[in-house]
mmCIF file of C-alpha atoms and ligand atoms in Angstrom:
data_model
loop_
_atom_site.group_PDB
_atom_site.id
_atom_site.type_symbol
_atom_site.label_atom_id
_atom_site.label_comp_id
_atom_site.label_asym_id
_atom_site.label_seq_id
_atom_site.Cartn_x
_atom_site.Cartn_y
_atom_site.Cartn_z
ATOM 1 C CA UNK P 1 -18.423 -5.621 4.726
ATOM 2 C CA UNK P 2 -15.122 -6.467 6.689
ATOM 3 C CA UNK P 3 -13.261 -4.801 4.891
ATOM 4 C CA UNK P 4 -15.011 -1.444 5.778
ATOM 5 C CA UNK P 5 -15.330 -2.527 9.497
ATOM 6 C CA UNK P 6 -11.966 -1.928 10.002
ATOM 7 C CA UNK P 7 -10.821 1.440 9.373
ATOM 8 C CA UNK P 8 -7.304 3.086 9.501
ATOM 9 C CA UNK P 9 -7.199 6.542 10.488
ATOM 10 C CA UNK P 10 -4.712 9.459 8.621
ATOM 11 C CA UNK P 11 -3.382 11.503 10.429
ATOM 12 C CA UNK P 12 -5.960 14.833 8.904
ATOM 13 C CA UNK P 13 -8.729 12.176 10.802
ATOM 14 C CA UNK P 14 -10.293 10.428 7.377
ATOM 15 C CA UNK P 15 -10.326 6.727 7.508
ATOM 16 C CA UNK P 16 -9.980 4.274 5.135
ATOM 17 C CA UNK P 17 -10.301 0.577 5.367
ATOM 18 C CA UNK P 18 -8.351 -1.422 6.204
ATOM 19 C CA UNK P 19 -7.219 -3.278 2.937
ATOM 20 C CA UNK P 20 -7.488 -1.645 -1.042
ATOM 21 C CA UNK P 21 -6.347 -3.114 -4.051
ATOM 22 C CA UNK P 22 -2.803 -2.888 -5.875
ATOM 23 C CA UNK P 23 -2.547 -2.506 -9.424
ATOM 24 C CA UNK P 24 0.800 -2.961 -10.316
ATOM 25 C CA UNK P 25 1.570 -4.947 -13.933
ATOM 26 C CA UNK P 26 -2.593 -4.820 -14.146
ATOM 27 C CA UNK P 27 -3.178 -3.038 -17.819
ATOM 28 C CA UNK P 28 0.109 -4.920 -19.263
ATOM 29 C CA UNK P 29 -1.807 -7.578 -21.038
ATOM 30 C CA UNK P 30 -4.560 -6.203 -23.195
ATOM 31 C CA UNK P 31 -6.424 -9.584 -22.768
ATOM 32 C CA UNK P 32 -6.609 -9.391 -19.483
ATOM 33 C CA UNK P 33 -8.203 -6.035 -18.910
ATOM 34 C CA UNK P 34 -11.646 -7.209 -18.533
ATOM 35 C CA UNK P 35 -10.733 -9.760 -16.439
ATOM 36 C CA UNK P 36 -8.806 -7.138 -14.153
ATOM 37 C CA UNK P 37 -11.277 -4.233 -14.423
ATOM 38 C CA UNK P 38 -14.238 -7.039 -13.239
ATOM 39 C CA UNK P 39 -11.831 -7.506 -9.952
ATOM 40 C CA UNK P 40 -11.142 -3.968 -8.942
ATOM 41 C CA UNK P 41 -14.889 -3.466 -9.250
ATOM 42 C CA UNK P 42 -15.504 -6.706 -7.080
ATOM 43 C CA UNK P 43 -13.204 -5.078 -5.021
ATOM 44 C CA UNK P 44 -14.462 -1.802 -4.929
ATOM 45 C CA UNK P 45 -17.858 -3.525 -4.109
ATOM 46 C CA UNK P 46 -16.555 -5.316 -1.002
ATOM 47 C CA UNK P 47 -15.268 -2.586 1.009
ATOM 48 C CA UNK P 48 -11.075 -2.142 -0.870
ATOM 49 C CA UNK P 49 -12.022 0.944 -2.136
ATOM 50 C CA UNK P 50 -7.840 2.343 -1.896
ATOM 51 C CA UNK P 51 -6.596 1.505 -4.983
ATOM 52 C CA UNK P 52 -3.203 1.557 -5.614
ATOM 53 C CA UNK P 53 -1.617 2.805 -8.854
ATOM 54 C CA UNK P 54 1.553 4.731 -10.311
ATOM 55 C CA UNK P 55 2.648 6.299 -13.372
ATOM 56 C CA UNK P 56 5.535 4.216 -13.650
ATOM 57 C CA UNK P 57 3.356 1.203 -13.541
ATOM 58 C CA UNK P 58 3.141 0.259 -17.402
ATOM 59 C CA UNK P 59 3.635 3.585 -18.488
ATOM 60 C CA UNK P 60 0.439 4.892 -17.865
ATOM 61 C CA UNK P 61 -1.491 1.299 -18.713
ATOM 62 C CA UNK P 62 -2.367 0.686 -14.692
ATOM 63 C CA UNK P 63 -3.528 4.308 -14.156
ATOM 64 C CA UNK P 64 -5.865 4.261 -17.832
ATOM 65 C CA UNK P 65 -7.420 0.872 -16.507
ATOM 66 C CA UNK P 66 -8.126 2.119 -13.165
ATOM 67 C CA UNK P 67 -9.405 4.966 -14.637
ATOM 68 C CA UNK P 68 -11.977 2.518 -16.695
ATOM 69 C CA UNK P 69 -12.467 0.501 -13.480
ATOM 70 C CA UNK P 70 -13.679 3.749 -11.692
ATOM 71 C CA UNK P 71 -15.830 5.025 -14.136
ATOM 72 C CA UNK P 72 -18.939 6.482 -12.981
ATOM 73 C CA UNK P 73 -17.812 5.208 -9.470
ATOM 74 C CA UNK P 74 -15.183 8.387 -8.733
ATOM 75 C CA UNK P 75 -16.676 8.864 -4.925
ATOM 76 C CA UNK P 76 -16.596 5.485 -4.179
ATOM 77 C CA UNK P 77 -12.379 5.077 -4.306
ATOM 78 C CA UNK P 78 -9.725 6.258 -2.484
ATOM 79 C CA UNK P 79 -7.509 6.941 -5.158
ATOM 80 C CA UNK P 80 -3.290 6.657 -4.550
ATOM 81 C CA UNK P 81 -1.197 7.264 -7.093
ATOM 82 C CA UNK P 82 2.439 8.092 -7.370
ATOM 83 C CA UNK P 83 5.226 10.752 -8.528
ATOM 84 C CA UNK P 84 8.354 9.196 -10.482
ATOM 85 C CA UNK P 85 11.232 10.571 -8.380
ATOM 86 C CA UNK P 86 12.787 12.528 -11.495
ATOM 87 C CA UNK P 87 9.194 13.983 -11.812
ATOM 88 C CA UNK P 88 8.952 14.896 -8.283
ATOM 89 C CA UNK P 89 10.776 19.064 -8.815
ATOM 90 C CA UNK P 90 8.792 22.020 -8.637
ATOM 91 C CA UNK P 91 8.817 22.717 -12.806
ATOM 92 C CA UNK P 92 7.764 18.857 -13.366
ATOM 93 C CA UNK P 93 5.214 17.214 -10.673
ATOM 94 C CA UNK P 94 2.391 19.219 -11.879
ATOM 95 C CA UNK P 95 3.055 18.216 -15.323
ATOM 96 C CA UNK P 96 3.256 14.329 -13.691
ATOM 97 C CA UNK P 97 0.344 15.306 -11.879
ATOM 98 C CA UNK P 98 -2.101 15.930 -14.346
ATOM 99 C CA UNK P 99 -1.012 13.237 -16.958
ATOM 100 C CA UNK P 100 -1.844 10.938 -14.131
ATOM 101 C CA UNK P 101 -5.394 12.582 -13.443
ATOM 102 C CA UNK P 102 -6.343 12.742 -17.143
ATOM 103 C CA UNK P 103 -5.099 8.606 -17.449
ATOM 104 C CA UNK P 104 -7.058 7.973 -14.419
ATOM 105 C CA UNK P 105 -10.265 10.170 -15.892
ATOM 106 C CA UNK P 106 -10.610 12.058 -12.551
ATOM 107 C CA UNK P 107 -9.883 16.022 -11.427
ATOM 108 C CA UNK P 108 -8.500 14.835 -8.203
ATOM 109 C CA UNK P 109 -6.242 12.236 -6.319
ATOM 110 C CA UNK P 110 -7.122 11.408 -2.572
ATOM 111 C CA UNK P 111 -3.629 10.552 -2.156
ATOM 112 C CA UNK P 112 -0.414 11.380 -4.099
ATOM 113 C CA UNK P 113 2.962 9.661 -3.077
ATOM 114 C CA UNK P 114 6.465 9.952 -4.173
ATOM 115 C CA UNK P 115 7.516 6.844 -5.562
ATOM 116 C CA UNK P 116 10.676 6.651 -3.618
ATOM 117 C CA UNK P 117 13.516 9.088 -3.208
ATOM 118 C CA UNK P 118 15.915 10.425 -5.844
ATOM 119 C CA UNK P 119 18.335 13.098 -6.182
ATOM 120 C CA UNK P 120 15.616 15.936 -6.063
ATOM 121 C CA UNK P 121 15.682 17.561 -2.381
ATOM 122 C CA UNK P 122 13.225 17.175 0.002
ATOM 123 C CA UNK P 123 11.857 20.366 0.155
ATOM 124 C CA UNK P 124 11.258 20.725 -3.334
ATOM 125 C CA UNK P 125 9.403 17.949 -3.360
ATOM 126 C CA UNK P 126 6.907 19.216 -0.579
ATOM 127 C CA UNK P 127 6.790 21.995 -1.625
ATOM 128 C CA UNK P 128 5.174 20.789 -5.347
ATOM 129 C CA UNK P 129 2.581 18.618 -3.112
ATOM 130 C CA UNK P 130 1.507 21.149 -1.030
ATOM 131 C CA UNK P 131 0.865 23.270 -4.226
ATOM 132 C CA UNK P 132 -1.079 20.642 -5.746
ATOM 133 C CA UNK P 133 -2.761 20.675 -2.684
ATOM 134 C CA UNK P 134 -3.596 23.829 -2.241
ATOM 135 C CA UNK P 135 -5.164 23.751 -6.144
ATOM 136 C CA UNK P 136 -7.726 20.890 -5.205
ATOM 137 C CA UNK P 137 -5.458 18.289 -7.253
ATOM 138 C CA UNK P 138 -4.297 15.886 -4.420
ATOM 139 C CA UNK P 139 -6.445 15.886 -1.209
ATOM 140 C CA UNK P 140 -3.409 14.628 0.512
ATOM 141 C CA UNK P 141 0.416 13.904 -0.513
ATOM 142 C CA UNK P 142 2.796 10.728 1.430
ATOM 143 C CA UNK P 143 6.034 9.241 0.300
ATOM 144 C CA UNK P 144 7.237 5.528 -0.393
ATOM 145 C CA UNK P 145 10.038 3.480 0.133
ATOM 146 C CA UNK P 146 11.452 5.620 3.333
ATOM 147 C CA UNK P 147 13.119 4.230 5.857
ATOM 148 C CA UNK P 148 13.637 5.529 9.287
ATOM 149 C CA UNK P 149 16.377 7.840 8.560
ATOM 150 C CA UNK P 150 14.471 9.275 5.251
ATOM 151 C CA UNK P 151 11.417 9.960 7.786
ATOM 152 C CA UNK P 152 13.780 11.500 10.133
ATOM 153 C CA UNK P 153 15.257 14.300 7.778
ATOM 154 C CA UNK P 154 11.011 14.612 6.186
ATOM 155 C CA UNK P 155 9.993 15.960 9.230
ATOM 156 C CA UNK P 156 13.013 18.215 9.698
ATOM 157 C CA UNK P 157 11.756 19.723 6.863
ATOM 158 C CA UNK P 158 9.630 22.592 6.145
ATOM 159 C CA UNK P 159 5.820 21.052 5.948
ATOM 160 C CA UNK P 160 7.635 17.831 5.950
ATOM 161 C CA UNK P 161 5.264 16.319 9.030
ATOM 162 C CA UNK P 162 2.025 16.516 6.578
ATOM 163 C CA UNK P 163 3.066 13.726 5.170
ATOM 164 C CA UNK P 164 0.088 11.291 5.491
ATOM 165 C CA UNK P 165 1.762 7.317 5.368
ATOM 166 C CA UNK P 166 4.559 5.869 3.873
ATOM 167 C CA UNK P 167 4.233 2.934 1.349
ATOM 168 C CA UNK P 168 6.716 0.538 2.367
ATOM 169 C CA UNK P 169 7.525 -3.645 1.708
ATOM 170 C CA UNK P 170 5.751 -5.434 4.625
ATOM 171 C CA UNK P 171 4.729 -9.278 5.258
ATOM 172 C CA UNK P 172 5.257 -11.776 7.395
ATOM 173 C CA UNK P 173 8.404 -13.051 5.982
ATOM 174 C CA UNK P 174 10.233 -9.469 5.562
ATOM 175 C CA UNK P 175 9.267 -7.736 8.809
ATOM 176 C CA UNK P 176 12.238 -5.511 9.292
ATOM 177 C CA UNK P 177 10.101 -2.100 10.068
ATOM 178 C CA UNK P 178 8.791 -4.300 13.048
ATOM 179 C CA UNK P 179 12.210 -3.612 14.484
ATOM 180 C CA UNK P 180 12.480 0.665 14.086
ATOM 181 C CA UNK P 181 10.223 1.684 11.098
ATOM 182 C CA UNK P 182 6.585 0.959 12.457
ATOM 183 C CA UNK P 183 7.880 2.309 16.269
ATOM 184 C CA UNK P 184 8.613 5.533 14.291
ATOM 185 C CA UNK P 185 5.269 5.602 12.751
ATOM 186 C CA UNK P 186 3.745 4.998 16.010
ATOM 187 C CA UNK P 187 5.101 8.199 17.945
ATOM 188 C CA UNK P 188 4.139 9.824 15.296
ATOM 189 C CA UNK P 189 0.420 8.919 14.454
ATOM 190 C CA UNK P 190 1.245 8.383 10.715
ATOM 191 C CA UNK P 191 0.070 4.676 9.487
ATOM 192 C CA UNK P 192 1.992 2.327 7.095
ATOM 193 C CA UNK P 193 0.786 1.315 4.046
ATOM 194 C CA UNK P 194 2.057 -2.186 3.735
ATOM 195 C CA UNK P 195 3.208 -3.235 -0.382
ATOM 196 C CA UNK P 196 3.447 -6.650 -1.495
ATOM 197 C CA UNK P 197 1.521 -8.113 1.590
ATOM 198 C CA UNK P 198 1.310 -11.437 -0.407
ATOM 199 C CA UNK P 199 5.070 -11.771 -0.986
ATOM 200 C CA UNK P 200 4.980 -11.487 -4.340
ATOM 201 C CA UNK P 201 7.232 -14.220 -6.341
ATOM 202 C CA UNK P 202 10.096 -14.765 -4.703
ATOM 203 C CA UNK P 203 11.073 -17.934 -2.220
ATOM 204 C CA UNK P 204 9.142 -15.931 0.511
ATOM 205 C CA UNK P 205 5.748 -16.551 -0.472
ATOM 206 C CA UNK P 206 6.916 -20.315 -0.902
ATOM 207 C CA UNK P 207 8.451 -20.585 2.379
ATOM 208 C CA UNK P 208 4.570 -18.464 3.892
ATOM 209 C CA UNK P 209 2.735 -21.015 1.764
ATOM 210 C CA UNK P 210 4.992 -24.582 2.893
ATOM 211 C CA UNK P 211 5.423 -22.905 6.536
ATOM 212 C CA UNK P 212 3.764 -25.478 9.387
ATOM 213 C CA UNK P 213 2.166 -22.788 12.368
ATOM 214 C CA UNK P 214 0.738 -20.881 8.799
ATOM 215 C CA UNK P 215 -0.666 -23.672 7.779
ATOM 216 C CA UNK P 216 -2.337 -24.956 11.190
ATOM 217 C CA UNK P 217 -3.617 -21.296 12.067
ATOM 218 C CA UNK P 218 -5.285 -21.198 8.426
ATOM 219 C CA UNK P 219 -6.920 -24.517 9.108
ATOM 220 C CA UNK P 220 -8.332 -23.317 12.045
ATOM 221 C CA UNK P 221 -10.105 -20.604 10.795
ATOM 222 C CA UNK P 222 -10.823 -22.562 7.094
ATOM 223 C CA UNK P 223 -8.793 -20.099 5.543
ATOM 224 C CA UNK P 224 -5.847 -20.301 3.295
ATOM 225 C CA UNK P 225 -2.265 -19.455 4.358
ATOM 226 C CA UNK P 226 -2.095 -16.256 1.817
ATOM 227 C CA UNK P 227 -5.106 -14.996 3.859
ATOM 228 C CA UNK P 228 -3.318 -15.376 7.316
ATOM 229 C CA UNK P 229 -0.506 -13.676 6.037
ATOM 230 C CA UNK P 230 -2.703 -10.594 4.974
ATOM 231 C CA UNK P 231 -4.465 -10.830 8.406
ATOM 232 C CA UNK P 232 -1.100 -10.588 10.166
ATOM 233 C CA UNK P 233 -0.507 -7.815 8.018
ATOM 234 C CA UNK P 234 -3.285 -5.636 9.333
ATOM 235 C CA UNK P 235 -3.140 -6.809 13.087
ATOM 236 C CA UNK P 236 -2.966 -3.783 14.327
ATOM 237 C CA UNK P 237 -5.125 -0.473 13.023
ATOM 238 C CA UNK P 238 -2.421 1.440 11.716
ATOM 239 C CA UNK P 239 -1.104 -0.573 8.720
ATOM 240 C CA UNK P 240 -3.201 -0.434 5.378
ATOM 241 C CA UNK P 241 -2.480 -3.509 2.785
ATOM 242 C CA UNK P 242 -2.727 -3.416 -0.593
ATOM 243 C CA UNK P 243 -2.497 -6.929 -1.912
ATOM 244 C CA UNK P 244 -3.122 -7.207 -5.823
ATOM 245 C CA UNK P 245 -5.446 -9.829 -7.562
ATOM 246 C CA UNK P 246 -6.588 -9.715 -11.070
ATOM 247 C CA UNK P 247 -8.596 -12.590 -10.399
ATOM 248 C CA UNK P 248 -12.128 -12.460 -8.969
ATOM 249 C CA UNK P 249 -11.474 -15.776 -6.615
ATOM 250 C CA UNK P 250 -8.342 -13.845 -4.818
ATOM 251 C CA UNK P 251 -10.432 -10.818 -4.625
ATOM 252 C CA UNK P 252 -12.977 -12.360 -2.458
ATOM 253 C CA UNK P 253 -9.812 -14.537 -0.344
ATOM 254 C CA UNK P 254 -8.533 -10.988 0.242
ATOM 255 C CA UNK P 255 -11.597 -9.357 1.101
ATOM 256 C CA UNK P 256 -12.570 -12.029 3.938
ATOM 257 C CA UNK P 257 -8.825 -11.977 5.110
ATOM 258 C CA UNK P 258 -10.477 -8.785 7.230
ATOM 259 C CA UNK P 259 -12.970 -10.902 9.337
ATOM 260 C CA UNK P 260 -10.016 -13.161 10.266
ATOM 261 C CA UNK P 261 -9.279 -11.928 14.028
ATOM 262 C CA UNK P 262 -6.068 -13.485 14.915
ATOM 263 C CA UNK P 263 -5.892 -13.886 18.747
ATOM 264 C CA UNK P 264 -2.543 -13.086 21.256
ATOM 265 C CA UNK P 265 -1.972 -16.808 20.941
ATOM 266 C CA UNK P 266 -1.785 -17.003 16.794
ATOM 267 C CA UNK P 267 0.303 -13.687 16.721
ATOM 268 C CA UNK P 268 2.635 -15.359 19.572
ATOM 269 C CA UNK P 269 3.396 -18.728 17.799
ATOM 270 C CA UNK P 270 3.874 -16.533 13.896
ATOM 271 C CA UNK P 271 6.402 -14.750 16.039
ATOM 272 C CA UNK P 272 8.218 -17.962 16.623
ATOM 273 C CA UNK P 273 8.051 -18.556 13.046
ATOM 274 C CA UNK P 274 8.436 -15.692 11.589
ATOM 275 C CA UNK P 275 10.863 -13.748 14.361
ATOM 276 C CA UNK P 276 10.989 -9.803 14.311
ATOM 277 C CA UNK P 277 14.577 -8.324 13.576
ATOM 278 C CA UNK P 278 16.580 -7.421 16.748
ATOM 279 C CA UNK P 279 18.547 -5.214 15.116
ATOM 280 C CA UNK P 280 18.236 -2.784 12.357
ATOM 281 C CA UNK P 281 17.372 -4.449 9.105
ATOM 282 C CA UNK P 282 17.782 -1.825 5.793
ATOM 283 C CA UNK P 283 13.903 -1.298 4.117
ATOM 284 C CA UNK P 284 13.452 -4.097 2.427
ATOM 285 C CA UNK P 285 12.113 -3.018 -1.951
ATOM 286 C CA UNK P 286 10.921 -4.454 -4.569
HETATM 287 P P1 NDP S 1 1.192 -8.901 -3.716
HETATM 288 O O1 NDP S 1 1.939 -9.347 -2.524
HETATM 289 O O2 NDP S 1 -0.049 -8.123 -3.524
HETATM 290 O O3 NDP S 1 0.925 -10.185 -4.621
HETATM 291 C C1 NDP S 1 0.241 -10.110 -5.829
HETATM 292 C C2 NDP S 1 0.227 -11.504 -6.444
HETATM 293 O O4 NDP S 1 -0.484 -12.384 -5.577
HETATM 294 C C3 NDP S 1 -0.489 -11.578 -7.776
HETATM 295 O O5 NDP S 1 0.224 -12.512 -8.554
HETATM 296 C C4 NDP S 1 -1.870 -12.108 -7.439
HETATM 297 O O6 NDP S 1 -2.413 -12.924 -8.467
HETATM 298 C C5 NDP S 1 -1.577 -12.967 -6.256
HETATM 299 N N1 NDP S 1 -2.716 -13.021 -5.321
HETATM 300 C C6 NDP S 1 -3.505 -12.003 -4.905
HETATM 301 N N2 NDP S 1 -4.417 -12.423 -4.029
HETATM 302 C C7 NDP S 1 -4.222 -13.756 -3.882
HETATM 303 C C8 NDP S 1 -4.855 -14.762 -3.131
HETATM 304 N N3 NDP S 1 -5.894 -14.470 -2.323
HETATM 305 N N4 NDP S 1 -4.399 -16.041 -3.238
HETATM 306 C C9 NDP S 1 -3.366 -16.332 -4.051
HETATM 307 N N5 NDP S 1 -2.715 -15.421 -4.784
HETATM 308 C C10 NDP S 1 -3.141 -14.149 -4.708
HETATM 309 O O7 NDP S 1 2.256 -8.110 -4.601
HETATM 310 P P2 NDP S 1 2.416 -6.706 -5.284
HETATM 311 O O8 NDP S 1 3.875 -6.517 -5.438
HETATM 312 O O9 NDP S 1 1.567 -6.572 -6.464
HETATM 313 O O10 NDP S 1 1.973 -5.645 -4.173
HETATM 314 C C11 NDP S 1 0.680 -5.108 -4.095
HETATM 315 C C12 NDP S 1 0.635 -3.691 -4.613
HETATM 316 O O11 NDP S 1 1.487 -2.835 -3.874
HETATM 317 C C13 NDP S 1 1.135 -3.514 -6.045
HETATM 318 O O12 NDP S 1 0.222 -3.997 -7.002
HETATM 319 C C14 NDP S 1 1.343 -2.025 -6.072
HETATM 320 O O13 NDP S 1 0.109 -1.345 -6.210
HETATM 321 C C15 NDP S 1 1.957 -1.776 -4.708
HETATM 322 N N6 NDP S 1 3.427 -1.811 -4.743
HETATM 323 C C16 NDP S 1 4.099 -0.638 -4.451
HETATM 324 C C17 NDP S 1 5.473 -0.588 -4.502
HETATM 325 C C18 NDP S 1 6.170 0.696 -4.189
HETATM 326 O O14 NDP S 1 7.362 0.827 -4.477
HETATM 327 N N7 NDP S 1 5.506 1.661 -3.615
HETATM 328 C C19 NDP S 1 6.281 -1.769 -4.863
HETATM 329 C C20 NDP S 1 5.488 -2.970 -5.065
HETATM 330 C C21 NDP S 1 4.127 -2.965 -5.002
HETATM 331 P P3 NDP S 1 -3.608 -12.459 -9.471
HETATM 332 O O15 NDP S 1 -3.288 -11.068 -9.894
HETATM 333 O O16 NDP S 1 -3.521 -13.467 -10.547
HETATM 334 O O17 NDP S 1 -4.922 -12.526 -8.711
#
């Protein structure tokens, strides 16, 4: 598929393609499950085989319906989940840990993230990951929600620089780690996992979906506008997206958004559009 032609690379050399499935408020609605478990396998099918998921996320409810999702397809996913903050000390995030692996039905996570950071230091943090690690729990831990500074005092930390990506708020119409965030990530080989590459709600996704060059660059490639927003999104081979669809339709617009190669020209005239911050710009969250 697409999808699976374009890979992102982590920094311990696996690679993943380059757009998986989010999962947030999927579970909520208990008549909606089947519906949502048919997409993440359509998904899964077409290459988005990094699916997204959290504890926090309905209490458990995304993880359990992932974990139904995945059944009897474990080798096929990437699987991400993350660590509530409060959860993320050394006498809890095992604890977290394995509530999350039993929900999900699974004896491993290929990727376990802190949700974002709290009042638990650092170190303490890391130092619970690379336990659960070292135990054959979590292939590989990353954080969420850190901006440049937060990245900063990570790697000045013991084991900090095994960190493998940082979940972070990234579209077209909130680009603010263009300006200091993504250069960071750059130097240091560590890719971006971009959240909410669809502008979720909000006036932004109007303004993507009503905006003029968006809607001429979809036309040319007989796309819709959502789709050229995910494309921009994964321009370059060190950003992973993780849009969310609980319908089969978006699933497939998603999926295709991969064989959309957006040329100098297209990338020049969004950048009139949609201009990169010149200065520093706090990490935009959701
Ligand atoms: P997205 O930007 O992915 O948007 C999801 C919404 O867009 C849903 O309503 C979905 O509808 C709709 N949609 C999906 N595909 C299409 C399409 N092709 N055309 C039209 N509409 C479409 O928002 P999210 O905030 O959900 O972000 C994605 C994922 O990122 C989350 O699910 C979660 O896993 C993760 N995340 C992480 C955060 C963090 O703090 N680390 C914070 C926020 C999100 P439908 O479902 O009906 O198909």
């Amino acid at each position: 598929s697409h999808v699976e032609k374009r890979v992102v690379k982590l920094p311990d050399g696996t690679t993943v393609p380059c757009i998986g499935q989010g999962t947030w408020y999927m579970g909520d609605k208990p008549q909606e499950k089947a519906k949502e478990i048919k997409a993440l396998q359509l998904g899964i099918e077409l290459g988005m085989k990094v699916i997204d998921t959290a504890e926090m996320y309905g209490n458990g409810a995304s993880e359990r319906l992932v974990g139904e999702a995945i059944k009897g397809r474990r080798d096929d996913v990437f699987l991400v989940s993350k660590v509530y903050p409060h959860n993320a000390g050394l006498d809890k995030i095992s604890v977290a840990c394995e509530n999350s692996l039993k929900r999900l039905g699974t004896d491993y996570l290929d990727l376990y993230l802190l949700h974002w950071r709290g009042r638990i230091p650092l170190e303490e943090t890391i130092e619970g990951m690379e336990k659960l690690q070292k135990e054959g729990k979590i292939l590989r831990w990353g954080v969420s929600n850190f901006d440049t500074d937060d990245m900063e005092e990570l790697w000045n930390t013991l084991n900090g620089s095994n960190c493998a990506t940082n979940q972070v708020l990234y579209h077209i119409g909130s680009r603010g780690i263009d300006f200091d965030l993504l250069p960071w990530h750059r130097e240091h080989h560590i890719p971006i996992m971009a959240y909410s590459p669809l502008a979720q709600g909000g006036t932004l996704r109007k303004q993507l979906l009503t905006d003029p060059t968006v809607n001429e660059i979809a036309k040319k490639y007989n796309v819709k506008p959502l789709q050229i927003a995910l494309a921009w999104t994964i321009r370059t081979d060190d950003v992973i997206a993780i849009p969310k669809a609980g319908q089969e339709q978006h699933v497939l617009e998603n999926a295709e958004a991969a064989a959309i190669e957006l040329t100098q020209e297209d990338l020049n005239r969004l950048d009139e559009a949609f201009p990169k911050p010149r200065k520093k710009v706090p990490l935009d969250i959701i």
